[in-house]
Amino acid sequence: MLRHAGMRPGALALQDEQGQCTYGELAERVAATAAGLASMGVGPGDRVALWLPNSAAFVVTAIACLWLGAPFVPLSVEDPPSRLSRTVEDCDPRVIVSTDVDLPAEYLATLGRPVVAVADLSAVGGRIPPAAADPERDTYLIYTSGTTGSPKGIRTPERAFRAAIASIAGLLGLDHTTRSLCVSPFHFDGSFGTVFPTLVAGGALVIPRRERMLFVKPFFTALLEEGITHTGFSPSYLRLLLSLPSADGLSDSGLRTLGLGGEECVAADVARLWGLLPTLRVFNRYGPTETTIEVTTYEVRKEDVAKGVVPIGRPHPDVSFHVLTEEGELVSRPGELGELYIGGIQQMRGYWRDEKLSGEVLRDDVVAGTKLYRTGDLVYRDDEDRYVYVGRTDSVVKRNGVRISLPEITRVLREVSGVRAALCLPTDRNGRLGITGFVEAGPAVTAPVLMGAAALQLPSTMLPDEVFVLPTLPLSSTGKIDGTRLLVDAGRRRWEPERMAQPVS
């Protein structure tokens, strides 16, 4: 990233609401921040917690940590004190970097670690040489609740980070003319698929306040006024943009590439998007956090949209996919459904301080001599050897001995006229499996209408037990449909099935 400081020192690197920063200035700020961290005793392997909003300061401090060989740990500025305290206690950082040390007492009482204002780090002075490269050293720890509900730190090694960033930048075709808009929060590793590839390619990164991106008007303002050529976000965020009259403003933008990820890419949404921007290159991205940002970056084709199914594509270089059936056999035929296991260079080192859980998901008993990450995701290969994401293992459930695909029910509900979005979840109905649908639609769409439409396309065994019609489906902080909140608001509890596939013995 910093090599561009020598090649094009005057080129714009970062822009946020505090100002702009060229690549030459970025190099100076990173070096000064690294020296400030070193003065606080930070060295290779020491963790540095970044309690910073989306900002140039976050990016500068993260790169300074890379300079020192110190893993950075993004903290959500939206987390309540209790969760923040658990994360900080678990990762045990040498220091917490914040925008301000004048913090509310309830936060300071829970942190129990030194807190330094980011502006004070660069004022220390002096310089420190960059740490020697170490492919297996942690680059960052990112915390995700996963399915357990408790935070766990995912250790991303240097080899995985470098490989992912290089693949993403190359496949997206980013270069020095790229102007990228940051939409996702920086405590979500999906945002790194915009931030670091842009800087590696020598482009400019535009970083608005994250709160502004929760509203559509500021998004369009930034897109048009800043000459944005690339951005990335979730399919749910795209649906939100397309649902408003201002969506026509996309036609006036200079957007060249768009990365979608984190949820199923809906063909109908891409079709409408192309109606506004026919030359836009749309990429469907897939990758668990445990395999570093994304392991596929697939350019969506017109024929994919015509068929109504958008693949996730093929894995990045030096990444391997292996698919197991329910019986634990490796899939050999196109079209056969199974659970995806991922091997190769982008794999995490494991979960921080949790060898037991690491051993459960990093398996060496599936393919001899190969360590694979068990994703819990269901996929199949199509006739062109591309992978198609179907859902989670708990999205294919058994009721009365019949296998039921929740994504299939979701798609049927979503295709009903007037429906903008839908999600089906397995729920506990007094100790038995139930299926609950949540639909975003106007008042003309009612639960009986939806149930009737579903009955025309689905067998009785697959029909949902109930459907809730809402004016909007809530989104999580990362822009995905918030299934947990839907269940809580509806007074429902998620059904907990057994895991689908068993490892090959």
Short mmCIF file of C-alpha atoms in Angstrom, two decimals:
data_model
loop_
_atom_site.label_atom_id
_atom_site.label_comp_id
_atom_site.label_asym_id
_atom_site.label_seq_id
_atom_site.Cartn_x
_atom_site.Cartn_y
_atom_site.Cartn_z
CA MET A 1 0.00 0.00 0.00
CA LEU A 2 2.70 2.47 0.98
CA ARG A 3 4.76 1.80 -2.17
CA HIS A 4 2.49 4.30 -3.94
CA ALA A 5 3.95 7.01 -1.69
CA GLY A 6 7.19 6.73 -3.64
CA MET A 7 5.55 6.36 -7.04
CA ARG A 8 2.72 8.92 -6.77
CA PRO A 9 3.16 10.88 -3.51
CA GLY A 10 0.70 13.60 -4.51
CA ALA A 11 -2.15 11.23 -5.44
CA LEU A 12 -5.19 11.17 -3.18
CA ALA A 13 -5.25 8.15 -0.85
CA LEU A 14 -7.88 8.88 1.82
CA GLN A 15 -10.73 11.31 2.20
CA ASP A 16 -13.11 11.57 5.13
CA GLU A 17 -15.12 14.34 6.72
CA GLN A 18 -11.98 15.64 8.46
CA GLY A 19 -10.09 16.22 5.21
CA GLN A 20 -7.91 14.58 2.57
CA CYS A 21 -4.64 12.67 2.66
CA THR A 22 -2.27 11.97 -0.23
CA TYR A 23 -0.16 8.83 -0.46
CA GLY A 24 2.89 10.82 0.61
CA GLU A 25 1.02 12.16 3.62
CA LEU A 26 -0.37 8.70 4.36
CA ALA A 27 3.14 7.29 4.57
CA GLU A 28 4.14 10.06 7.00
CA ARG A 29 1.06 9.58 9.17
CA VAL A 30 1.51 5.81 9.29
CA ALA A 31 5.18 6.11 10.24
CA ALA A 32 4.40 8.65 12.96
CA THR A 33 1.51 6.57 14.34
CA ALA A 34 3.68 3.44 14.36
CA ALA A 35 6.32 5.34 16.34
CA GLY A 36 3.66 6.48 18.81
CA LEU A 37 2.41 2.92 19.31
CA ALA A 38 5.98 1.67 19.74
CA SER A 39 6.55 4.29 22.45
CA MET A 40 3.70 2.64 24.37
CA GLY A 41 5.44 -0.70 24.21
CA VAL A 42 3.64 -2.13 21.17
CA GLY A 43 5.72 -4.61 19.19
CA PRO A 44 5.30 -7.65 16.93
CA GLY A 45 2.47 -9.87 18.16
CA ASP A 46 0.98 -7.29 20.54
CA ARG A 47 -2.68 -6.62 19.91
CA VAL A 48 -3.97 -3.08 19.43
CA ALA A 49 -7.72 -2.49 19.81
CA LEU A 50 -9.14 0.11 17.43
CA TRP A 51 -12.18 1.73 18.99
CA LEU A 52 -12.63 4.06 16.05
CA PRO A 53 -15.49 4.85 13.69
CA ASN A 54 -15.18 4.60 9.91
CA SER A 55 -12.50 7.20 9.28
CA ALA A 56 -9.09 7.90 7.82
CA ALA A 57 -7.75 7.59 11.38
CA PHE A 58 -8.87 3.95 11.50
CA VAL A 59 -7.11 3.16 8.22
CA VAL A 60 -3.90 4.96 9.24
CA THR A 61 -3.76 3.21 12.61
CA ALA A 62 -4.51 -0.21 11.10
CA ILE A 63 -1.65 0.20 8.60
CA ALA A 64 0.61 1.40 11.43
CA CYS A 65 -0.16 -1.85 13.24
CA LEU A 66 0.78 -3.79 10.09
CA TRP A 67 4.02 -1.78 10.03
CA LEU A 68 4.81 -2.97 13.57
CA GLY A 69 3.62 -6.55 13.07
CA ALA A 70 1.00 -5.91 15.75
CA PRO A 71 -2.44 -7.41 15.07
CA PHE A 72 -5.19 -4.80 15.14
CA VAL A 73 -8.59 -5.61 16.67
CA PRO A 74 -11.53 -3.57 15.34
CA LEU A 75 -14.11 -2.75 18.03
CA SER A 76 -17.64 -1.69 17.21
CA VAL A 77 -18.34 1.84 18.38
CA GLU A 78 -22.00 0.76 18.67
CA ASP A 79 -21.37 -2.05 21.17
CA PRO A 80 -22.77 -1.65 24.70
CA PRO A 81 -20.24 -1.59 27.57
CA SER A 82 -20.87 -5.24 28.51
CA ARG A 83 -20.01 -6.65 25.08
CA LEU A 84 -17.14 -4.23 24.63
CA SER A 85 -15.72 -5.34 27.98
CA ARG A 86 -15.91 -9.03 27.02
CA THR A 87 -14.12 -8.43 23.74
CA VAL A 88 -11.38 -6.32 25.31
CA GLU A 89 -10.85 -8.81 28.14
CA ASP A 90 -10.61 -11.67 25.64
CA CYS A 91 -8.15 -10.10 23.19
CA ASP A 92 -6.09 -8.43 25.97
CA PRO A 93 -4.72 -5.53 23.89
CA ARG A 94 -1.57 -3.64 24.77
CA VAL A 95 -3.48 -0.40 24.15
CA ILE A 96 -6.88 0.82 22.97
CA VAL A 97 -6.85 3.57 20.35
CA SER A 98 -9.85 5.89 20.34
CA THR A 99 -10.79 9.27 18.92
CA ASP A 100 -11.06 10.68 22.42
CA VAL A 101 -9.93 9.65 25.90
CA ASP A 102 -12.70 11.67 27.55
CA LEU A 103 -15.03 8.69 27.57
CA PRO A 104 -18.17 7.97 29.61
CA ALA A 105 -17.37 6.48 33.01
CA GLU A 106 -19.30 3.27 32.31
CA TYR A 107 -16.97 2.55 29.39
CA LEU A 108 -13.72 3.44 31.13
CA ALA A 109 -14.70 1.23 34.06
CA THR A 110 -15.16 -1.79 31.82
CA LEU A 111 -12.08 -1.44 29.62
CA GLY A 112 -9.29 -1.85 32.13
CA ARG A 113 -6.63 -1.05 29.52
CA PRO A 114 -4.72 2.09 28.51
CA VAL A 115 -6.72 4.29 26.13
CA VAL A 116 -4.89 6.71 23.86
CA ALA A 117 -6.34 9.32 21.53
CA VAL A 118 -5.33 8.64 17.94
CA ALA A 119 -4.18 12.24 17.49
CA ASP A 120 -1.72 11.89 20.38
CA LEU A 121 0.06 8.91 18.80
CA SER A 122 1.47 10.88 15.88
CA ALA A 123 2.76 13.63 18.18
CA VAL A 124 5.39 11.43 19.84
CA GLY A 125 7.98 11.85 17.08
CA GLY A 126 10.76 9.54 15.94
CA ARG A 127 10.70 6.68 13.48
CA ILE A 128 10.80 2.90 13.76
CA PRO A 129 11.67 0.46 10.96
CA PRO A 130 8.91 -1.87 9.73
CA ALA A 131 8.82 -5.34 11.23
CA ALA A 132 10.10 -8.21 9.10
CA ALA A 133 7.43 -10.12 7.21
CA ASP A 134 6.04 -13.23 8.89
CA PRO A 135 3.41 -15.16 6.86
CA GLU A 136 1.96 -16.86 9.95
CA ARG A 137 1.81 -13.83 12.21
CA ASP A 138 -1.67 -12.53 12.99
CA THR A 139 -2.59 -9.47 10.92
CA TYR A 140 -5.83 -8.79 12.75
CA LEU A 141 -8.32 -10.38 15.09
CA ILE A 142 -11.92 -9.80 14.15
CA TYR A 143 -14.72 -10.73 16.48
CA THR A 144 -17.89 -12.35 15.27
CA SER A 145 -20.71 -13.82 17.31
CA GLY A 146 -21.32 -16.60 14.77
CA THR A 147 -24.06 -19.03 15.70
CA THR A 148 -23.05 -19.35 19.35
CA GLY A 149 -23.93 -15.77 20.24
CA SER A 150 -20.68 -15.21 22.16
CA PRO A 151 -17.83 -13.17 20.67
CA LYS A 152 -14.90 -15.15 19.31
CA GLY A 153 -11.73 -13.72 17.83
CA ILE A 154 -10.74 -14.96 14.38
CA ARG A 155 -6.99 -14.90 13.82
CA THR A 156 -6.14 -13.83 10.27
CA PRO A 157 -2.50 -14.51 9.32
CA GLU A 158 -0.42 -12.26 7.11
CA ARG A 159 -0.34 -14.81 4.27
CA ALA A 160 -4.14 -14.94 4.16
CA PHE A 161 -4.55 -11.16 4.28
CA ARG A 162 -2.04 -10.49 1.51
CA ALA A 163 -3.47 -13.21 -0.73
CA ALA A 164 -7.06 -12.05 -0.28
CA ILE A 165 -6.29 -8.40 -0.95
CA ALA A 166 -4.25 -9.17 -4.07
CA SER A 167 -6.96 -11.46 -5.46
CA ILE A 168 -9.77 -9.00 -4.82
CA ALA A 169 -7.93 -6.02 -6.34
CA GLY A 170 -6.99 -8.06 -9.42
CA LEU A 171 -10.40 -9.64 -10.01
CA LEU A 172 -12.24 -6.33 -9.57
CA GLY A 173 -9.80 -4.59 -11.88
CA LEU A 174 -9.01 -1.77 -9.42
CA ASP A 175 -6.27 0.70 -10.36
CA HIS A 176 -5.01 4.24 -9.69
CA THR A 177 -8.17 5.72 -11.27
CA THR A 178 -10.44 3.93 -8.79
CA ARG A 179 -12.45 6.03 -6.33
CA SER A 180 -14.04 3.73 -3.75
CA LEU A 181 -16.86 4.56 -1.35
CA CYS A 182 -16.85 2.85 2.07
CA VAL A 183 -20.35 1.79 3.14
CA SER A 184 -19.96 -1.13 5.57
CA PRO A 185 -18.71 -0.60 9.16
CA PHE A 186 -15.00 -1.20 9.73
CA HIS A 187 -15.59 -3.71 12.54
CA PHE A 188 -17.05 -5.95 9.80
CA ASP A 189 -14.34 -7.63 7.74
CA GLY A 190 -16.45 -7.34 4.58
CA SER A 191 -15.47 -3.66 4.58
CA PHE A 192 -11.83 -4.68 4.18
CA GLY A 193 -12.71 -5.91 0.68
CA THR A 194 -13.11 -2.25 -0.29
CA VAL A 195 -10.55 -0.55 1.94
CA PHE A 196 -7.32 -2.45 1.41
CA PRO A 197 -7.66 -3.53 -2.26
CA THR A 198 -8.28 0.11 -3.18
CA LEU A 199 -5.07 1.22 -1.45
CA VAL A 200 -3.06 -1.69 -2.86
CA ALA A 201 -4.22 -0.63 -6.33
CA GLY A 202 -3.26 3.02 -5.71
CA GLY A 203 -6.83 4.31 -5.80
CA ALA A 204 -8.61 6.83 -3.58
CA LEU A 205 -10.74 5.80 -0.62
CA VAL A 206 -13.72 8.00 0.30
CA ILE A 207 -14.88 7.39 3.88
CA PRO A 208 -18.13 9.05 4.95
CA ARG A 209 -19.42 8.78 8.49
CA ARG A 210 -20.98 5.34 8.83
CA GLU A 211 -24.19 6.84 10.28
CA ARG A 212 -24.71 8.80 7.06
CA MET A 213 -24.67 5.61 5.00
CA LEU A 214 -27.66 4.32 6.96
CA PHE A 215 -29.68 6.89 5.00
CA VAL A 216 -30.04 6.65 1.25
CA LYS A 217 -29.85 10.35 0.31
CA PRO A 218 -26.27 10.83 1.64
CA PHE A 219 -25.24 7.68 -0.24
CA PHE A 220 -26.41 9.11 -3.57
CA THR A 221 -24.89 12.48 -2.73
CA ALA A 222 -21.48 10.90 -2.07
CA LEU A 223 -21.77 8.65 -5.12
CA LEU A 224 -22.40 11.55 -7.48
CA GLU A 225 -20.41 14.39 -5.92
CA GLU A 226 -17.28 12.34 -5.22
CA GLY A 227 -17.12 10.64 -8.62
CA ILE A 228 -17.24 7.16 -7.08
CA THR A 229 -16.27 4.32 -9.44
CA HIS A 230 -16.41 1.38 -7.00
CA THR A 231 -18.22 0.36 -3.85
CA GLY A 232 -19.45 -2.74 -2.07
CA PHE A 233 -22.26 -3.68 0.29
CA SER A 234 -24.91 -6.30 1.01
CA PRO A 235 -27.76 -7.32 -1.33
CA SER A 236 -30.19 -6.01 1.30
CA TYR A 237 -28.62 -2.56 1.06
CA LEU A 238 -28.95 -2.75 -2.74
CA ARG A 239 -32.62 -3.64 -2.31
CA LEU A 240 -33.04 -0.58 -0.08
CA LEU A 241 -31.44 1.67 -2.70
CA LEU A 242 -33.55 0.26 -5.53
CA SER A 243 -36.80 0.60 -3.56
CA LEU A 244 -36.70 4.40 -3.61
CA PRO A 245 -37.48 6.90 -6.38
CA SER A 246 -33.98 8.35 -6.00
CA ALA A 247 -32.59 5.06 -7.35
CA ASP A 248 -32.75 6.63 -10.81
CA GLY A 249 -29.77 8.72 -9.68
CA LEU A 250 -27.59 5.66 -10.23
CA SER A 251 -27.90 6.33 -13.96
CA ASP A 252 -26.00 9.59 -13.51
CA SER A 253 -23.12 8.05 -11.56
CA GLY A 254 -19.69 6.99 -12.78
CA LEU A 255 -19.92 3.67 -10.93
CA ARG A 256 -17.95 0.99 -12.80
CA THR A 257 -17.81 -1.92 -10.35
CA LEU A 258 -19.98 -3.09 -7.46
CA GLY A 259 -19.27 -5.90 -5.02
CA LEU A 260 -22.21 -7.64 -3.33
CA GLY A 261 -21.75 -10.08 -0.47
CA GLY A 262 -22.90 -11.44 2.86
CA GLU A 263 -26.26 -12.70 1.58
CA GLU A 264 -27.81 -14.33 -1.47
CA CYS A 265 -27.38 -12.21 -4.60
CA VAL A 266 -30.90 -11.83 -6.06
CA ALA A 267 -30.99 -11.97 -9.87
CA ALA A 268 -34.02 -9.68 -10.12
CA ASP A 269 -32.22 -6.93 -8.19
CA VAL A 270 -29.20 -7.15 -10.49
CA ALA A 271 -31.51 -6.98 -13.51
CA ARG A 272 -33.08 -3.76 -12.23
CA LEU A 273 -29.66 -2.35 -11.43
CA TRP A 274 -28.49 -3.04 -14.97
CA GLY A 275 -31.58 -1.24 -16.22
CA LEU A 276 -30.13 1.88 -14.61
CA LEU A 277 -26.43 1.18 -15.24
CA PRO A 278 -26.12 -1.23 -18.20
CA THR A 279 -22.30 -1.21 -18.22
CA LEU A 280 -21.84 -1.79 -14.48
CA ARG A 281 -19.72 -4.82 -13.59
CA VAL A 282 -21.42 -6.60 -10.68
CA PHE A 283 -19.48 -9.09 -8.56
CA ASN A 284 -20.99 -11.69 -6.25
CA ARG A 285 -18.59 -12.17 -3.33
CA TYR A 286 -18.56 -15.10 -0.93
CA GLY A 287 -16.40 -15.93 2.05
CA PRO A 288 -16.75 -16.70 5.75
CA THR A 289 -14.76 -14.45 8.06
CA GLU A 290 -12.68 -17.51 8.93
CA THR A 291 -11.35 -17.57 5.36
CA THR A 292 -10.40 -13.88 5.13
CA ILE A 293 -12.87 -11.41 3.66
CA GLU A 294 -13.93 -13.37 0.56
CA VAL A 295 -12.75 -16.47 -1.27
CA THR A 296 -14.76 -15.96 -4.46
CA THR A 297 -15.16 -12.77 -6.48
CA TYR A 298 -17.47 -13.76 -9.31
CA GLU A 299 -18.50 -11.38 -12.08
CA VAL A 300 -22.23 -11.81 -12.67
CA ARG A 301 -23.23 -12.54 -16.26
CA LYS A 302 -26.38 -11.64 -18.19
CA GLU A 303 -27.23 -15.32 -18.60
CA ASP A 304 -27.04 -15.84 -14.82
CA VAL A 305 -29.67 -13.17 -14.30
CA ALA A 306 -31.81 -14.58 -17.11
CA LYS A 307 -31.78 -18.00 -15.41
CA GLY A 308 -32.55 -16.43 -12.02
CA VAL A 309 -29.56 -18.05 -10.26
CA VAL A 310 -26.35 -16.16 -9.51
CA PRO A 311 -23.37 -18.44 -8.68
CA ILE A 312 -20.64 -17.54 -6.22
CA GLY A 313 -18.17 -18.76 -8.84
CA ARG A 314 -14.83 -20.45 -8.29
CA PRO A 315 -12.34 -20.02 -5.43
CA HIS A 316 -9.46 -17.54 -5.48
CA PRO A 317 -5.98 -18.76 -6.48
CA ASP A 318 -4.43 -21.07 -3.86
CA VAL A 319 -7.86 -21.64 -2.28
CA SER A 320 -9.58 -25.03 -2.57
CA PHE A 321 -13.24 -26.07 -2.23
CA HIS A 322 -14.40 -29.51 -1.10
CA VAL A 323 -18.09 -30.47 -0.82
CA LEU A 324 -19.42 -33.26 1.40
CA THR A 325 -22.79 -34.97 1.22
CA GLU A 326 -25.01 -35.57 4.23
CA GLU A 327 -23.42 -39.01 4.51
CA GLY A 328 -19.93 -37.48 4.65
CA GLU A 329 -18.86 -38.49 1.13
CA LEU A 330 -17.03 -36.09 -1.17
CA VAL A 331 -19.33 -34.84 -3.93
CA SER A 332 -18.22 -35.82 -7.42
CA ARG A 333 -21.16 -34.86 -9.66
CA PRO A 334 -22.47 -31.42 -10.70
CA GLY A 335 -25.78 -30.55 -9.10
CA GLU A 336 -25.20 -32.64 -5.98
CA LEU A 337 -25.82 -30.71 -2.78
CA GLY A 338 -23.34 -30.76 0.09
CA GLU A 339 -21.58 -28.80 2.82
CA LEU A 340 -18.62 -26.68 1.75
CA TYR A 341 -15.16 -27.10 3.29
CA ILE A 342 -12.45 -24.57 2.38
CA GLY A 343 -8.70 -25.10 2.28
CA GLY A 344 -5.72 -23.07 1.15
CA ILE A 345 -3.85 -19.88 1.80
CA GLN A 346 -6.74 -17.71 3.03
CA GLN A 347 -7.61 -19.93 5.98
CA MET A 348 -7.56 -18.47 9.48
CA ARG A 349 -5.02 -19.61 12.08
CA GLY A 350 -7.85 -20.45 14.44
CA TYR A 351 -9.98 -18.83 17.11
CA TRP A 352 -8.16 -16.73 19.69
CA ARG A 353 -7.65 -18.72 22.90
CA ASP A 354 -10.08 -21.45 21.85
CA GLU A 355 -8.23 -24.51 20.61
CA LYS A 356 -11.25 -26.74 21.14
CA LEU A 357 -13.51 -24.73 18.85
CA SER A 358 -10.67 -24.28 16.35
CA GLY A 359 -10.24 -28.05 16.17
CA GLU A 360 -13.95 -28.53 15.58
CA VAL A 361 -14.03 -26.37 12.46
CA LEU A 362 -10.47 -26.77 11.13
CA ARG A 363 -10.55 -30.41 10.07
CA ASP A 364 -7.69 -32.63 8.90
CA ASP A 365 -9.83 -35.78 8.66
CA VAL A 366 -11.77 -34.88 5.51
CA VAL A 367 -9.01 -34.91 2.86
CA ALA A 368 -5.73 -36.59 3.75
CA GLY A 369 -2.89 -34.14 4.36
CA THR A 370 -5.14 -31.06 4.02
CA LYS A 371 -6.58 -28.82 6.73
CA LEU A 372 -10.05 -27.60 5.80
CA TYR A 373 -12.43 -25.09 7.34
CA ARG A 374 -15.95 -26.42 7.82
CA THR A 375 -18.25 -23.59 6.70
CA GLY A 376 -21.74 -24.88 7.52
CA ASP A 377 -22.79 -23.59 4.07
CA LEU A 378 -24.60 -25.68 1.47
CA VAL A 379 -23.49 -25.45 -2.16
CA TYR A 380 -23.49 -27.37 -5.42
CA ARG A 381 -21.45 -27.16 -8.64
CA ASP A 382 -23.23 -26.26 -11.86
CA ASP A 383 -22.41 -27.59 -15.34
CA GLU A 384 -19.72 -24.92 -15.78
CA ASP A 385 -17.93 -25.97 -12.58
CA ARG A 386 -19.08 -22.85 -10.76
CA TYR A 387 -20.32 -23.10 -7.19
CA VAL A 388 -23.84 -22.02 -6.26
CA TYR A 389 -24.66 -21.06 -2.66
CA VAL A 390 -27.91 -22.55 -1.37
CA GLY A 391 -27.93 -21.63 2.31
CA ARG A 392 -26.75 -22.70 5.73
CA THR A 393 -26.89 -26.31 6.87
CA ASP A 394 -29.69 -25.27 9.20
CA SER A 395 -31.55 -23.80 6.20
CA VAL A 396 -32.20 -27.34 4.94
CA VAL A 397 -34.22 -29.04 7.65
CA LYS A 398 -36.16 -32.26 8.08
CA ARG A 399 -39.79 -32.28 9.16
CA ASN A 400 -41.70 -35.55 9.38
CA GLY A 401 -38.86 -37.19 7.47
CA VAL A 402 -39.06 -34.71 4.56
CA ARG A 403 -36.09 -32.51 3.62
CA ILE A 404 -37.18 -28.88 3.35
CA SER A 405 -35.16 -26.02 1.82
CA LEU A 406 -35.91 -22.75 3.60
CA PRO A 407 -34.23 -20.68 0.82
CA GLU A 408 -36.62 -22.26 -1.68
CA ILE A 409 -39.62 -21.17 0.41
CA THR A 410 -38.03 -17.72 0.75
CA ARG A 411 -37.68 -17.41 -3.02
CA VAL A 412 -41.34 -18.38 -3.56
CA LEU A 413 -42.50 -15.71 -1.11
CA ARG A 414 -40.15 -13.12 -2.61
CA GLU A 415 -41.61 -13.68 -6.09
CA VAL A 416 -45.15 -12.76 -5.00
CA SER A 417 -46.22 -9.48 -6.59
CA GLY A 418 -45.69 -6.55 -4.22
CA VAL A 419 -43.08 -8.30 -2.08
CA ARG A 420 -39.79 -6.44 -1.76
CA ALA A 421 -37.88 -8.92 0.44
CA ALA A 422 -38.41 -12.13 2.38
CA LEU A 423 -36.72 -14.46 4.85
CA CYS A 424 -37.77 -17.85 6.22
CA LEU A 425 -36.38 -19.12 9.52
CA PRO A 426 -36.71 -22.40 11.43
CA THR A 427 -38.56 -21.83 14.70
CA ASP A 428 -39.32 -23.85 17.78
CA ARG A 429 -43.05 -24.51 18.05
CA ASN A 430 -43.43 -26.18 21.43
CA GLY A 431 -40.61 -28.62 20.82
CA ARG A 432 -41.20 -29.30 17.15
CA LEU A 433 -39.76 -27.71 14.03
CA GLY A 434 -41.75 -24.82 12.62
CA ILE A 435 -41.18 -22.55 9.64
CA THR A 436 -41.81 -18.84 10.01
CA GLY A 437 -41.75 -16.44 7.08
CA PHE A 438 -41.04 -12.72 7.26
CA VAL A 439 -41.98 -10.56 4.29
CA GLU A 440 -41.42 -6.90 3.48
CA ALA A 441 -44.39 -5.57 1.51
CA GLY A 442 -47.12 -2.94 1.35
CA PRO A 443 -50.58 -3.23 2.94
CA ALA A 444 -52.06 -4.95 -0.15
CA VAL A 445 -49.96 -8.05 0.59
CA THR A 446 -51.43 -10.09 3.42
CA ALA A 447 -50.47 -13.36 5.10
CA PRO A 448 -53.40 -15.25 3.48
CA VAL A 449 -52.34 -13.96 0.04
CA LEU A 450 -48.79 -15.18 0.65
CA MET A 451 -49.88 -18.56 1.97
CA GLY A 452 -52.15 -19.01 -1.04
CA ALA A 453 -49.38 -18.12 -3.47
CA ALA A 454 -46.98 -20.50 -1.70
CA ALA A 455 -49.55 -23.32 -1.85
CA LEU A 456 -49.65 -23.00 -5.65
CA GLN A 457 -45.91 -23.71 -5.95
CA LEU A 458 -44.92 -25.77 -2.92
CA PRO A 459 -46.03 -29.13 -1.57
CA SER A 460 -47.99 -29.01 1.67
CA THR A 461 -44.99 -30.36 3.60
CA MET A 462 -42.98 -27.23 2.71
CA LEU A 463 -45.56 -24.56 3.51
CA PRO A 464 -44.64 -22.15 6.29
CA ASP A 465 -46.59 -22.37 9.53
CA GLU A 466 -46.97 -18.61 9.70
CA VAL A 467 -45.98 -15.48 7.79
CA PHE A 468 -45.45 -12.00 9.21
CA VAL A 469 -45.87 -9.06 6.82
CA LEU A 470 -43.85 -5.99 7.78
CA PRO A 471 -43.37 -2.58 6.12
CA THR A 472 -39.60 -3.08 6.32
CA LEU A 473 -37.29 -5.90 7.35
CA PRO A 474 -34.66 -4.69 9.83
CA LEU A 475 -31.02 -4.70 8.79
CA SER A 476 -28.06 -5.48 11.03
CA SER A 477 -25.12 -3.09 11.38
CA THR A 478 -23.46 -4.94 8.48
CA GLY A 479 -26.41 -4.38 6.14
CA LYS A 480 -27.89 -7.90 6.20
CA ILE A 481 -31.46 -8.83 7.11
CA ASP A 482 -31.42 -9.16 10.90
CA GLY A 483 -32.99 -12.58 11.52
CA THR A 484 -32.31 -12.48 15.25
CA ARG A 485 -34.22 -9.22 15.67
CA LEU A 486 -37.11 -10.55 13.57
CA LEU A 487 -37.45 -13.57 15.86
CA VAL A 488 -37.26 -11.49 19.02
CA ASP A 489 -39.84 -8.97 17.78
CA ALA A 490 -42.17 -11.80 16.75
CA GLY A 491 -41.72 -13.60 20.08
CA ARG A 492 -40.28 -16.67 18.39
CA ARG A 493 -37.28 -18.86 19.25
CA ARG A 494 -34.92 -20.32 16.64
CA TRP A 495 -35.01 -24.08 16.12
CA GLU A 496 -31.64 -25.67 16.82
CA PRO A 497 -31.13 -28.66 14.46
CA GLU A 498 -28.28 -31.13 14.47
CA ARG A 499 -25.39 -30.38 12.14
CA MET A 500 -25.86 -31.81 8.67
CA ALA A 501 -22.66 -33.39 7.39
CA GLN A 502 -20.25 -35.64 9.24
CA PRO A 503 -16.55 -35.76 8.38
CA VAL A 504 -15.13 -38.56 6.28
CA SER A 505 -13.62 -41.20 8.54
#
